[in-house]
Amino acid sequence: MIDIDSQWDYNDPAGSEMRLRALIPQAEQSGDAALEAELLTQIARAMGLQMRFDEAHALLDDAQALLTPDMPQAAVRVALERGRLINTAGDPGAAFPHFRMGMGLCPRHAAGHPRHRRGAHAGDCDRRARGARLERAGARHRRQQRRRTGARMGRIAVQHPRLGVSRSGRLQPRLAGVPRGVAVPRGAGRTADNPGRCVVRGPLSALAGACTTRR
């Protein structure tokens, strides 16, 4: 039995491709279509590492054509390598369904096999990458919203003679002697009789008279 994984040197994908290709005639002569399909998936992977994506996808199509229902391991490799190609090409979102398909095809009795664990790890890494990208996008959106809100509050404060903007971005009654548009330090204007701070609530049209004291 050929150990496909032992043919790999991930630092030399071109050399790995040559070694894997040299095994194809042996698989064809033995009539082992499952082995041939698996070899094609690994040659496609080596091509992907060399950025030869079109050729790699064509080889995976050839491997897919060889599959029959009694070749679960080869089917897993086809799905996972398709996902790897798409992920390496820069589209992890499109790669994820292929990783998920590969894990769905894994027979339960072989779920602990190293190659299946690697497939699970690849899918898990992809999910984490997608989550990180969404988190960064959300953070950018929140920063933009804060900047827009701050700019809008500043314009209102500059235009309205009775309002100022606190350092937290809230509109509040202007303190005597503080120019328009200047941020008011936290706690400014508090007295023993009024330890709270005055926060404006309600629609912008009612800002002038909508001030309530929070204690």
Short mmCIF file of C-alpha atoms in Angstrom, two decimals, residues 115-195:
data_model
loop_
_atom_site.label_atom_id
_atom_site.label_comp_id
_atom_site.label_asym_id
_atom_site.label_seq_id
_atom_site.Cartn_x
_atom_site.Cartn_y
_atom_site.Cartn_z
CA ARG A 115 -5.72 13.42 7.80
CA HIS A 116 -9.28 13.88 9.00
CA ARG A 117 -8.08 15.81 12.03
CA ARG A 118 -6.08 18.03 9.68
CA GLY A 119 -9.21 18.61 7.66
CA ALA A 120 -11.13 19.54 10.79
CA HIS A 121 -8.33 21.89 11.80
CA ALA A 122 -8.39 23.52 8.35
CA GLY A 123 -12.13 24.10 8.62
CA ASP A 124 -11.80 25.38 12.18
CA CYS A 125 -9.02 27.78 11.18
CA ASP A 126 -11.21 29.06 8.39
CA ARG A 127 -14.11 29.67 10.77
CA ARG A 128 -11.81 31.53 13.17
CA ALA A 129 -10.45 33.62 10.29
CA ARG A 130 -13.95 34.54 9.18
CA GLY A 131 -14.91 35.44 12.75
CA ALA A 132 -11.81 37.63 13.11
CA ARG A 133 -12.59 39.43 9.86
CA LEU A 134 -16.18 40.05 10.95
CA GLU A 135 -14.95 41.31 14.33
CA ARG A 136 -12.53 43.73 12.65
CA ALA A 137 -15.24 44.93 10.27
CA GLY A 138 -17.60 45.48 13.19
CA ALA A 139 -14.95 47.43 15.10
CA ARG A 140 -14.31 49.64 12.05
CA HIS A 141 -18.04 50.27 11.70
CA ARG A 142 -18.36 51.21 15.38
CA ARG A 143 -15.40 53.60 15.13
CA GLN A 144 -16.92 55.25 12.07
CA GLN A 145 -20.27 55.58 13.83
CA ARG A 146 -18.62 57.18 16.86
CA ARG A 147 -16.75 59.65 14.67
CA ARG A 148 -19.92 60.56 12.78
CA THR A 149 -21.90 60.93 16.01
CA GLY A 150 -19.17 63.07 17.57
CA ALA A 151 -19.01 65.32 14.53
CA ARG A 152 -22.80 65.69 14.51
CA MET A 153 -22.94 66.51 18.22
CA GLY A 154 -20.14 69.03 17.76
CA ARG A 155 -22.01 70.80 14.97
CA ILE A 156 -25.17 70.96 17.09
CA ALA A 157 -23.23 72.32 20.07
CA VAL A 158 -21.54 74.99 17.96
CA GLN A 159 -24.86 76.09 16.50
CA HIS A 160 -26.85 76.06 19.75
CA PRO A 161 -26.04 78.78 22.29
CA ARG A 162 -27.11 76.75 25.35
CA LEU A 163 -25.44 73.39 24.65
CA GLY A 164 -21.95 71.95 24.96
CA VAL A 165 -20.37 68.53 24.36
CA SER A 166 -18.82 66.48 27.17
CA ARG A 167 -15.64 64.46 26.65
CA SER A 168 -17.82 61.33 26.43
CA GLY A 169 -19.64 62.85 23.47
CA ARG A 170 -22.87 63.76 25.29
CA LEU A 171 -24.68 67.03 24.78
CA GLN A 172 -25.07 68.98 27.99
CA PRO A 173 -25.87 72.57 29.07
CA ARG A 174 -23.01 74.92 28.37
CA LEU A 175 -21.06 76.16 31.36
CA ALA A 176 -20.58 79.86 31.74
CA GLY A 177 -17.38 81.07 30.11
CA VAL A 178 -16.80 77.90 28.01
CA PRO A 179 -16.64 78.65 24.26
CA ARG A 180 -18.88 76.81 21.83
CA GLY A 181 -17.67 73.40 20.65
CA VAL A 182 -15.16 72.97 23.52
CA ALA A 183 -15.29 69.62 25.36
CA VAL A 184 -16.31 69.97 28.99
CA PRO A 185 -14.22 67.95 31.53
CA ARG A 186 -16.03 65.26 33.51
CA GLY A 187 -17.43 66.68 36.73
CA ALA A 188 -17.20 70.32 35.61
CA GLY A 189 -20.04 72.44 36.93
CA ARG A 190 -20.94 70.07 39.77
CA THR A 191 -21.71 71.57 43.16
CA ALA A 192 -22.60 70.21 46.58
CA ASP A 193 -26.26 70.87 45.79
CA ASN A 194 -26.00 69.30 42.34
CA PRO A 195 -23.55 66.36 42.42
#
